[in-house]
RNA sequence: GCGCCCGUAGCUCAGCCGGAUAGAGCAACGGAUUUCUAAUCCGUAGGUCGAAGGUUCGAGUCCUUCCGGGCGCGCCA
């Protein structure tokens, strides 16, 4: 039935959204009419149908083989919603439409304004969720391929945490692959110490690539690399030291990027962390009969699962080595048994769907109860609609990409607002540039491949970060202009997100732009929990875009500081709340706002 | 061969569990600036939702087949 009444989303605070209030009233009316709960109560699909609608009568009519409009009338007769909306009307084939009273909106807006959480309730049943995202590889620079995982994973983590879940952000770094044989061989034979001093990671990448080329054409080199890997895995001192240094250099590069992106991890348990646990995993699976020996390797078959029947999974190679799958199984075990995770979310690209199906299926057979989710996403494409690469056909380093974003943002700032101070320009360029890159990812459904375009993501028009940031800047500008006079009593104990306190105890909404804006502001609390429904940050992004749009319309139509009371105070309050919702909403997406731009 | 994902306006994309006459932005065209940032707003135009069947009160959404694109399928990660 209605999402707003499902166990996961019942508000635990006193404050409730219009949606949940109306859902309850509908539920009461249905009970009153001797009918079971049915259908859903949702925001209206079109303004012509009012603000909320329900299809309860349609669903019930089908179940009971009755006339939907008659049923709708029956339900409407028992609906007691006079405090919230105009009399509900039956429309179309049997929808019931609700139009909020302006007074109710004004009251609700004040409630939201008073609430530190902007009306967003914490989930009733919270869980410990390990979120696996980012996962760069050591000895390779982070590139565009990592950005979606990092940005989407971080946003989901922020949102889940805000909703009250206990979130563990885990960076599953690729620090133990077979590539290390080549890295170590290269380190020993090809390393240029001076180059290493200048740019460590670049030098490591260089020797890795060169070794790779040699290994491809020379079997002796390939064998030498394999030997280095064997030594490393056996704990050889020299190779372990080299490995440690490579990891440290790589981490420096990651940290630089994470600082720019404002991404933080609670845990960075890379693949090497699980190394010692791998034999145990294989033993356990063999013992339980889930795995078996086949052609010298240890393999899990899924014979009773039609989808996986012809897709076995190797967990120990014929040569005795372990692989990616073994590590992932050890990781599940650690997260469930040691970290006590109720859920694990893997924010990993779509190509690995099969792999995670296999892993999850094995976890299920082993009896792990945790809720395992593979949150997939599509690729970032270049203007040619092919996987985004540099001109020479290589992956685009993330550092370079982010630097260019800031550079381009800076250029626009120079054009639009040259009188800003140098410090401001640097700060704003970073917020706009990074924000634009992140928002481009988050504003789109994660499964769609999308075309990367500087021009589009940095545009001030349309669904972009700068457009949203500009709405916030306009709010701030009003308050800068207003100065202290706008900051009056009573104080509402609101956490300082914008630095300004509201100035009215009640709102008078007259202009349609004011009403629209207030309505949007009340919807924030209805939108945020929906994101986790199907892991879609773009739902929040789209909402914020519409909010910014409503605010810009309001801004054009309704002078704030120049208007007379009570409109002035009301409008100031709308501005405060818009600023706070934008700030908080963008923060949940991991995007910062500048004060000026 | 088998499996997964995608196909919506000229372009980039929304449209979650099936809801009413399919929506934005860009580009195009026409307006608005004695102003709290025009870095904006208002308006016009633009569609057989890849194709064909099916399920039902109702399908962009679910099922089947086909077409087109991407990805994946025993010792890489």
Short mmCIF file of N, CA, C and O in Angstrom, two decimals, chain A residues 293-402:
data_model
loop_
_atom_site.label_atom_id
_atom_site.label_comp_id
_atom_site.label_asym_id
_atom_site.label_seq_id
_atom_site.Cartn_x
_atom_site.Cartn_y
_atom_site.Cartn_z
N UNK A 293 35.87 -29.70 -6.44
CA UNK A 293 37.07 -29.61 -7.26
C UNK A 293 36.73 -30.04 -8.67
O UNK A 293 36.07 -31.06 -8.89
N UNK A 294 37.16 -29.21 -9.62
CA UNK A 294 36.86 -29.49 -11.02
C UNK A 294 38.06 -29.09 -11.86
O UNK A 294 38.48 -27.94 -11.82
N UNK A 295 38.58 -30.04 -12.57
CA UNK A 295 39.75 -29.79 -13.41
C UNK A 295 40.87 -29.13 -12.62
O UNK A 295 41.53 -28.22 -13.10
N UNK A 296 41.02 -29.53 -11.40
CA UNK A 296 42.12 -29.02 -10.58
C UNK A 296 41.82 -27.73 -9.85
O UNK A 296 42.54 -27.34 -8.94
N UNK A 297 40.77 -27.05 -10.25
CA UNK A 297 40.41 -25.80 -9.58
C UNK A 297 39.27 -26.06 -8.60
O UNK A 297 38.58 -27.08 -8.69
N UNK A 298 39.08 -25.12 -7.66
CA UNK A 298 37.92 -25.22 -6.77
C UNK A 298 36.83 -24.33 -7.35
O UNK A 298 37.03 -23.14 -7.58
N UNK A 299 35.69 -24.93 -7.59
CA UNK A 299 34.64 -24.27 -8.36
C UNK A 299 33.29 -24.40 -7.65
O UNK A 299 33.01 -25.43 -7.05
N UNK A 300 32.49 -23.35 -7.76
CA UNK A 300 31.11 -23.44 -7.28
C UNK A 300 30.20 -23.52 -8.50
O UNK A 300 30.28 -22.68 -9.40
N UNK A 301 29.37 -24.55 -8.52
CA UNK A 301 28.38 -24.67 -9.60
C UNK A 301 27.01 -24.29 -9.08
O UNK A 301 26.72 -24.44 -7.89
N UNK A 302 26.18 -23.80 -9.98
CA UNK A 302 24.83 -23.40 -9.59
C UNK A 302 23.83 -24.21 -10.43
O UNK A 302 23.04 -23.64 -11.18
N UNK A 303 23.89 -25.51 -10.29
CA UNK A 303 23.15 -26.37 -11.22
C UNK A 303 21.64 -26.23 -11.09
O UNK A 303 20.92 -26.41 -12.07
N UNK A 304 21.18 -25.88 -9.90
CA UNK A 304 19.73 -25.79 -9.72
C UNK A 304 19.19 -24.39 -9.99
O UNK A 304 18.03 -24.10 -9.78
N UNK A 305 20.06 -23.51 -10.45
CA UNK A 305 19.63 -22.15 -10.72
C UNK A 305 19.72 -21.91 -12.23
O UNK A 305 20.81 -21.79 -12.78
N UNK A 306 18.57 -21.88 -12.91
CA UNK A 306 18.57 -21.85 -14.37
C UNK A 306 19.43 -20.71 -14.94
O UNK A 306 20.14 -20.88 -15.93
N UNK A 307 19.39 -19.60 -14.23
CA UNK A 307 20.11 -18.44 -14.74
C UNK A 307 21.63 -18.62 -14.66
O UNK A 307 22.38 -18.12 -15.50
N UNK A 308 22.06 -19.34 -13.65
CA UNK A 308 23.50 -19.49 -13.43
C UNK A 308 24.00 -20.89 -13.73
O UNK A 308 25.18 -21.20 -13.53
N UNK A 309 23.10 -21.73 -14.21
CA UNK A 309 23.44 -23.16 -14.38
C UNK A 309 24.71 -23.36 -15.20
O UNK A 309 25.52 -24.22 -14.89
N UNK A 310 24.89 -22.57 -16.22
CA UNK A 310 26.08 -22.75 -17.07
C UNK A 310 27.15 -21.71 -16.77
O UNK A 310 27.98 -21.40 -17.61
N UNK A 311 27.09 -21.14 -15.56
CA UNK A 311 28.07 -20.10 -15.22
C UNK A 311 28.72 -20.38 -13.87
O UNK A 311 28.43 -19.73 -12.88
N UNK A 312 29.60 -21.36 -13.83
CA UNK A 312 30.28 -21.68 -12.57
C UNK A 312 31.26 -20.57 -12.19
O UNK A 312 31.63 -19.74 -13.01
N UNK A 313 31.64 -20.60 -10.92
CA UNK A 313 32.54 -19.57 -10.41
C UNK A 313 33.76 -20.23 -9.77
O UNK A 313 33.64 -21.07 -8.89
N UNK A 314 34.94 -19.82 -10.24
CA UNK A 314 36.17 -20.38 -9.69
C UNK A 314 36.60 -19.59 -8.47
O UNK A 314 36.64 -18.36 -8.50
N UNK A 315 36.87 -20.30 -7.39
CA UNK A 315 37.32 -19.59 -6.19
C UNK A 315 38.76 -19.96 -5.82
O UNK A 315 39.34 -19.34 -4.96
N UNK A 316 39.30 -20.99 -6.45
CA UNK A 316 40.73 -21.22 -6.33
C UNK A 316 41.24 -21.81 -7.64
O UNK A 316 40.72 -22.81 -8.13
N UNK A 317 42.24 -21.15 -8.18
CA UNK A 317 42.74 -21.55 -9.48
C UNK A 317 43.49 -22.87 -9.39
O UNK A 317 43.87 -23.30 -8.32
N UNK A 318 43.69 -23.47 -10.55
CA UNK A 318 44.39 -24.75 -10.60
C UNK A 318 45.78 -24.62 -9.97
O UNK A 318 46.26 -25.55 -9.33
N UNK A 319 46.41 -23.43 -10.13
CA UNK A 319 47.76 -23.25 -9.57
C UNK A 319 47.73 -22.93 -8.08
O UNK A 319 48.75 -22.62 -7.48
N UNK A 320 46.54 -22.99 -7.50
CA UNK A 320 46.45 -22.76 -6.06
C UNK A 320 46.17 -21.31 -5.68
O UNK A 320 45.90 -21.00 -4.53
N UNK A 321 46.25 -20.41 -6.67
CA UNK A 321 46.03 -18.99 -6.39
C UNK A 321 44.55 -18.67 -6.21
O UNK A 321 43.68 -19.38 -6.70
N UNK A 322 44.32 -17.61 -5.48
CA UNK A 322 42.94 -17.16 -5.27
C UNK A 322 42.64 -16.02 -6.23
O UNK A 322 43.54 -15.42 -6.81
N UNK A 323 41.40 -15.71 -6.38
CA UNK A 323 41.07 -14.60 -7.28
C UNK A 323 40.04 -13.66 -6.66
O UNK A 323 39.71 -13.76 -5.48
N UNK A 324 39.58 -12.79 -7.51
CA UNK A 324 38.65 -11.74 -7.13
C UNK A 324 37.43 -12.29 -6.39
O UNK A 324 37.00 -11.73 -5.37
N UNK A 325 36.90 -13.39 -6.87
CA UNK A 325 35.69 -13.95 -6.27
C UNK A 325 35.96 -14.40 -4.84
O UNK A 325 35.15 -14.17 -3.94
N UNK A 326 37.12 -15.02 -4.62
CA UNK A 326 37.47 -15.49 -3.28
C UNK A 326 37.53 -14.30 -2.32
O UNK A 326 37.03 -14.35 -1.20
N UNK A 327 38.16 -13.23 -2.78
CA UNK A 327 38.27 -12.04 -1.95
C UNK A 327 36.89 -11.49 -1.61
O UNK A 327 36.62 -11.12 -0.48
N UNK A 328 36.02 -11.46 -2.59
CA UNK A 328 34.69 -10.91 -2.33
C UNK A 328 33.90 -11.76 -1.34
O UNK A 328 33.11 -11.23 -0.55
N UNK A 329 34.12 -13.05 -1.37
CA UNK A 329 33.44 -13.92 -0.40
C UNK A 329 33.98 -13.67 1.00
O UNK A 329 33.22 -13.62 1.97
N UNK A 330 35.29 -13.50 1.09
CA UNK A 330 35.89 -13.19 2.39
C UNK A 330 35.38 -11.84 2.90
O UNK A 330 35.17 -11.65 4.10
N UNK A 331 35.16 -10.94 1.96
CA UNK A 331 34.70 -9.60 2.31
C UNK A 331 33.28 -9.64 2.87
O UNK A 331 32.97 -8.97 3.86
N UNK A 332 32.43 -10.42 2.24
CA UNK A 332 31.07 -10.57 2.76
C UNK A 332 31.12 -11.08 4.20
O UNK A 332 30.46 -10.54 5.09
N UNK A 333 31.93 -12.08 4.40
CA UNK A 333 32.03 -12.69 5.72
C UNK A 333 32.49 -11.67 6.76
O UNK A 333 31.93 -11.55 7.83
N UNK A 334 33.53 -10.91 6.41
CA UNK A 334 34.05 -9.91 7.34
C UNK A 334 33.00 -8.85 7.67
O UNK A 334 32.80 -8.46 8.81
N UNK A 335 32.34 -8.39 6.63
CA UNK A 335 31.36 -7.31 6.85
C UNK A 335 30.16 -7.78 7.66
O UNK A 335 29.61 -7.03 8.46
N UNK A 336 29.76 -9.00 7.44
CA UNK A 336 28.59 -9.50 8.17
C UNK A 336 28.98 -9.92 9.59
O UNK A 336 28.35 -9.52 10.56
N UNK A 337 30.04 -10.70 9.72
CA UNK A 337 30.37 -11.26 11.02
C UNK A 337 31.20 -10.33 11.91
O UNK A 337 30.99 -10.29 13.12
N UNK A 338 32.11 -9.59 11.31
CA UNK A 338 32.93 -8.69 12.12
C UNK A 338 32.31 -7.30 12.25
O UNK A 338 32.27 -6.72 13.32
N UNK A 339 31.86 -6.77 11.14
CA UNK A 339 31.30 -5.42 11.18
C UNK A 339 29.81 -5.43 11.55
O UNK A 339 29.22 -4.40 11.76
N UNK A 340 29.22 -6.61 11.59
CA UNK A 340 27.80 -6.75 11.97
C UNK A 340 26.88 -5.97 11.02
O UNK A 340 25.95 -5.29 11.46
N UNK A 341 27.17 -6.06 9.76
CA UNK A 341 26.35 -5.33 8.78
C UNK A 341 25.00 -6.01 8.60
O UNK A 341 24.91 -7.22 8.52
N UNK A 342 23.94 -5.18 8.55
CA UNK A 342 22.62 -5.70 8.19
C UNK A 342 22.45 -5.69 6.68
O UNK A 342 21.63 -6.42 6.13
N UNK A 343 23.18 -4.77 6.05
CA UNK A 343 23.08 -4.65 4.60
C UNK A 343 24.44 -4.26 4.04
O UNK A 343 25.23 -3.59 4.72
N UNK A 344 24.70 -4.71 2.83
CA UNK A 344 25.91 -4.28 2.13
C UNK A 344 25.50 -3.78 0.76
O UNK A 344 24.81 -4.49 0.02
N UNK A 345 25.88 -2.57 0.46
CA UNK A 345 25.57 -2.00 -0.86
C UNK A 345 26.86 -1.90 -1.65
O UNK A 345 27.82 -1.25 -1.22
N UNK A 346 26.88 -2.53 -2.81
CA UNK A 346 28.04 -2.46 -3.68
C UNK A 346 27.74 -1.50 -4.82
O UNK A 346 26.91 -1.79 -5.68
N UNK A 347 28.40 -0.37 -4.81
CA UNK A 347 28.20 0.59 -5.90
C UNK A 347 29.28 0.32 -6.94
O UNK A 347 30.38 0.88 -6.91
N UNK A 348 28.97 -0.58 -7.83
CA UNK A 348 29.94 -1.10 -8.80
C UNK A 348 29.25 -1.18 -10.17
O UNK A 348 28.07 -1.48 -10.26
N UNK A 349 29.99 -0.90 -11.20
CA UNK A 349 29.43 -0.82 -12.55
C UNK A 349 28.68 -2.05 -13.03
O UNK A 349 28.89 -3.16 -12.54
N UNK A 350 27.81 -1.82 -13.99
CA UNK A 350 26.92 -2.86 -14.49
C UNK A 350 27.65 -4.09 -15.07
O UNK A 350 27.11 -5.19 -15.00
N UNK A 351 28.85 -3.95 -15.64
CA UNK A 351 29.49 -5.13 -16.20
C UNK A 351 29.70 -6.25 -15.18
O UNK A 351 29.87 -7.40 -15.56
N UNK A 352 29.66 -5.93 -13.91
CA UNK A 352 29.91 -6.97 -12.91
C UNK A 352 28.64 -7.60 -12.35
O UNK A 352 28.67 -8.26 -11.31
N UNK A 353 27.54 -7.41 -13.03
CA UNK A 353 26.26 -7.95 -12.57
C UNK A 353 26.35 -9.46 -12.33
O UNK A 353 25.95 -9.96 -11.27
N UNK A 354 26.87 -10.17 -13.30
CA UNK A 354 26.95 -11.63 -13.17
C UNK A 354 27.80 -12.03 -11.98
O UNK A 354 27.42 -12.90 -11.20
N UNK A 355 28.93 -11.37 -11.86
CA UNK A 355 29.84 -11.67 -10.75
C UNK A 355 29.12 -11.55 -9.41
O UNK A 355 29.20 -12.43 -8.55
N UNK A 356 28.40 -10.46 -9.20
CA UNK A 356 27.73 -10.27 -7.91
C UNK A 356 26.54 -11.20 -7.74
O UNK A 356 26.23 -11.61 -6.62
N UNK A 357 25.90 -11.56 -8.82
CA UNK A 357 24.84 -12.57 -8.70
C UNK A 357 25.41 -13.85 -8.13
O UNK A 357 24.81 -14.50 -7.27
N UNK A 358 26.57 -14.22 -8.63
CA UNK A 358 27.21 -15.45 -8.16
C UNK A 358 27.61 -15.33 -6.70
O UNK A 358 27.35 -16.22 -5.88
N UNK A 359 28.24 -14.20 -6.37
CA UNK A 359 28.67 -13.99 -4.98
C UNK A 359 27.48 -14.00 -4.03
O UNK A 359 27.50 -14.64 -2.98
N UNK A 360 26.43 -13.30 -4.42
CA UNK A 360 25.25 -13.21 -3.55
C UNK A 360 24.59 -14.57 -3.39
O UNK A 360 24.09 -14.91 -2.32
N UNK A 361 24.60 -15.32 -4.47
CA UNK A 361 23.99 -16.65 -4.41
C UNK A 361 24.77 -17.56 -3.46
O UNK A 361 24.19 -18.32 -2.69
N UNK A 362 26.07 -17.47 -3.50
CA UNK A 362 26.89 -18.28 -2.59
C UNK A 362 26.64 -17.83 -1.14
O UNK A 362 26.48 -18.66 -0.23
N UNK A 363 26.58 -16.51 -0.95
CA UNK A 363 26.32 -15.98 0.40
C UNK A 363 24.97 -16.49 0.91
O UNK A 363 24.83 -16.86 2.08
N UNK A 364 24.00 -16.54 0.01
CA UNK A 364 22.68 -17.04 0.40
C UNK A 364 22.77 -18.50 0.82
O UNK A 364 22.23 -18.91 1.84
N UNK A 365 23.51 -19.28 0.02
CA UNK A 365 23.64 -20.71 0.34
C UNK A 365 24.35 -20.93 1.65
O UNK A 365 24.10 -21.88 2.36
N UNK A 366 25.27 -20.02 1.96
CA UNK A 366 26.01 -20.15 3.22
C UNK A 366 25.19 -19.68 4.40
O UNK A 366 25.60 -19.85 5.54
N UNK A 367 24.06 -19.05 4.10
CA UNK A 367 23.16 -18.67 5.18
C UNK A 367 23.32 -17.25 5.72
O UNK A 367 22.77 -16.93 6.76
N UNK A 368 24.07 -16.42 5.01
CA UNK A 368 24.19 -15.03 5.46
C UNK A 368 22.84 -14.33 5.28
O UNK A 368 22.22 -14.43 4.21
N UNK A 369 22.42 -13.63 6.32
CA UNK A 369 21.08 -13.03 6.27
C UNK A 369 21.12 -11.59 5.78
O UNK A 369 20.09 -11.00 5.51
N UNK A 370 22.30 -11.01 5.67
CA UNK A 370 22.38 -9.60 5.31
C UNK A 370 21.77 -9.34 3.94
O UNK A 370 21.75 -10.21 3.08
N UNK A 371 21.27 -8.13 3.80
CA UNK A 371 20.64 -7.70 2.55
C UNK A 371 21.74 -7.19 1.61
O UNK A 371 22.30 -6.13 1.83
N UNK A 372 22.08 -7.97 0.61
CA UNK A 372 23.17 -7.62 -0.29
C UNK A 372 22.63 -7.00 -1.57
O UNK A 372 21.78 -7.57 -2.23
N UNK A 373 23.12 -5.83 -1.90
CA UNK A 373 22.62 -5.14 -3.09
C UNK A 373 23.75 -4.72 -4.00
O UNK A 373 24.73 -4.11 -3.54
N UNK A 374 23.62 -5.02 -5.26
CA UNK A 374 24.56 -4.51 -6.24
C UNK A 374 23.91 -3.30 -6.89
O UNK A 374 22.92 -3.43 -7.60
N UNK A 375 24.44 -2.13 -6.61
CA UNK A 375 23.89 -0.89 -7.17
C UNK A 375 24.70 -0.55 -8.41
O UNK A 375 25.84 -0.09 -8.32
N UNK A 376 24.11 -0.83 -9.55
CA UNK A 376 24.86 -0.72 -10.81
C UNK A 376 24.75 0.68 -11.40
O UNK A 376 23.90 1.47 -11.02
N UNK A 377 25.60 0.96 -12.34
CA UNK A 377 25.50 2.23 -13.05
C UNK A 377 26.12 2.08 -14.43
O UNK A 377 26.89 1.17 -14.70
N UNK A 378 25.76 2.98 -15.30
CA UNK A 378 26.22 2.95 -16.68
C UNK A 378 27.55 3.66 -16.85
O UNK A 378 28.18 4.08 -15.88
N UNK A 379 27.96 3.82 -18.07
CA UNK A 379 29.28 4.39 -18.36
C UNK A 379 29.20 5.87 -18.70
O UNK A 379 28.15 6.40 -19.04
N UNK A 380 30.36 6.51 -18.59
CA UNK A 380 30.47 7.89 -19.03
C UNK A 380 31.05 7.88 -20.43
O UNK A 380 32.10 7.27 -20.67
N UNK A 381 30.36 8.50 -21.35
CA UNK A 381 30.78 8.49 -22.74
C UNK A 381 31.36 9.84 -23.15
O UNK A 381 31.02 10.87 -22.58
N UNK A 382 32.24 9.80 -24.14
CA UNK A 382 32.75 11.03 -24.72
C UNK A 382 31.74 11.58 -25.72
O UNK A 382 30.68 11.00 -25.94
N UNK A 383 32.10 12.72 -26.33
CA UNK A 383 31.17 13.35 -27.28
C UNK A 383 30.87 12.43 -28.47
O UNK A 383 29.88 12.58 -29.15
N UNK A 384 31.79 11.46 -28.69
CA UNK A 384 31.59 10.54 -29.81
C UNK A 384 30.72 9.35 -29.42
O UNK A 384 30.57 8.40 -30.17
N UNK A 385 30.15 9.41 -28.22
CA UNK A 385 29.27 8.36 -27.72
C UNK A 385 29.99 7.05 -27.44
O UNK A 385 29.35 6.01 -27.27
N UNK A 386 31.29 7.10 -27.41
CA UNK A 386 32.04 5.92 -27.00
C UNK A 386 32.64 6.17 -25.64
O UNK A 386 32.71 7.32 -25.20
N UNK A 387 33.08 5.13 -24.97
CA UNK A 387 33.67 5.27 -23.65
C UNK A 387 34.66 6.43 -23.63
O UNK A 387 35.50 6.56 -24.49
N UNK A 388 34.52 7.26 -22.61
CA UNK A 388 35.33 8.46 -22.54
C UNK A 388 36.81 8.12 -22.38
O UNK A 388 37.21 7.42 -21.46
N UNK A 389 37.61 8.62 -23.28
CA UNK A 389 39.06 8.39 -23.26
C UNK A 389 39.77 9.69 -23.63
O UNK A 389 39.17 10.61 -24.17
N UNK A 390 41.08 9.72 -23.37
CA UNK A 390 41.86 10.86 -23.83
C UNK A 390 42.09 10.71 -25.34
O UNK A 390 41.77 9.69 -25.92
N UNK A 391 42.67 11.77 -25.93
CA UNK A 391 42.91 11.73 -27.37
C UNK A 391 43.77 10.53 -27.75
O UNK A 391 43.59 9.92 -28.79
N UNK A 392 44.70 10.18 -26.87
CA UNK A 392 45.59 9.06 -27.19
C UNK A 392 44.95 7.72 -26.83
O UNK A 392 45.60 6.69 -26.91
N UNK A 393 43.70 7.76 -26.40
CA UNK A 393 43.00 6.50 -26.18
C UNK A 393 43.14 5.93 -24.77
O UNK A 393 42.78 4.80 -24.52
N UNK A 394 43.64 6.73 -23.84
CA UNK A 394 43.81 6.24 -22.49
C UNK A 394 42.70 6.75 -21.58
O UNK A 394 41.96 7.66 -21.94
N UNK A 395 42.61 6.14 -20.42
CA UNK A 395 41.64 6.61 -19.43
C UNK A 395 41.99 8.04 -19.01
O UNK A 395 43.16 8.37 -18.87
N UNK A 396 40.97 8.83 -18.79
CA UNK A 396 41.20 10.21 -18.37
C UNK A 396 41.43 10.23 -16.87
O UNK A 396 40.57 9.84 -16.10
N UNK A 397 42.63 10.67 -16.43
CA UNK A 397 42.88 10.72 -14.99
C UNK A 397 41.91 11.66 -14.29
O UNK A 397 41.62 12.76 -14.78
N UNK A 398 41.40 11.21 -13.17
CA UNK A 398 40.39 11.98 -12.45
C UNK A 398 40.93 13.32 -11.98
O UNK A 398 40.23 14.33 -12.01
N UNK A 399 42.17 13.32 -11.57
CA UNK A 399 42.81 14.57 -11.14
C UNK A 399 42.74 15.62 -12.22
O UNK A 399 42.39 16.77 -11.98
N UNK A 400 43.11 15.21 -13.42
CA UNK A 400 43.12 16.15 -14.54
C UNK A 400 41.71 16.66 -14.82
O UNK A 400 41.48 17.83 -15.09
N UNK A 401 40.77 15.73 -14.75
CA UNK A 401 39.39 16.09 -15.03
C UNK A 401 38.88 17.12 -14.03
O UNK A 401 38.26 18.12 -14.39
N UNK A 402 39.17 16.89 -12.77
CA UNK A 402 38.69 17.81 -11.74
C UNK A 402 39.40 19.16 -11.83
O UNK A 402 38.78 20.21 -11.64
#
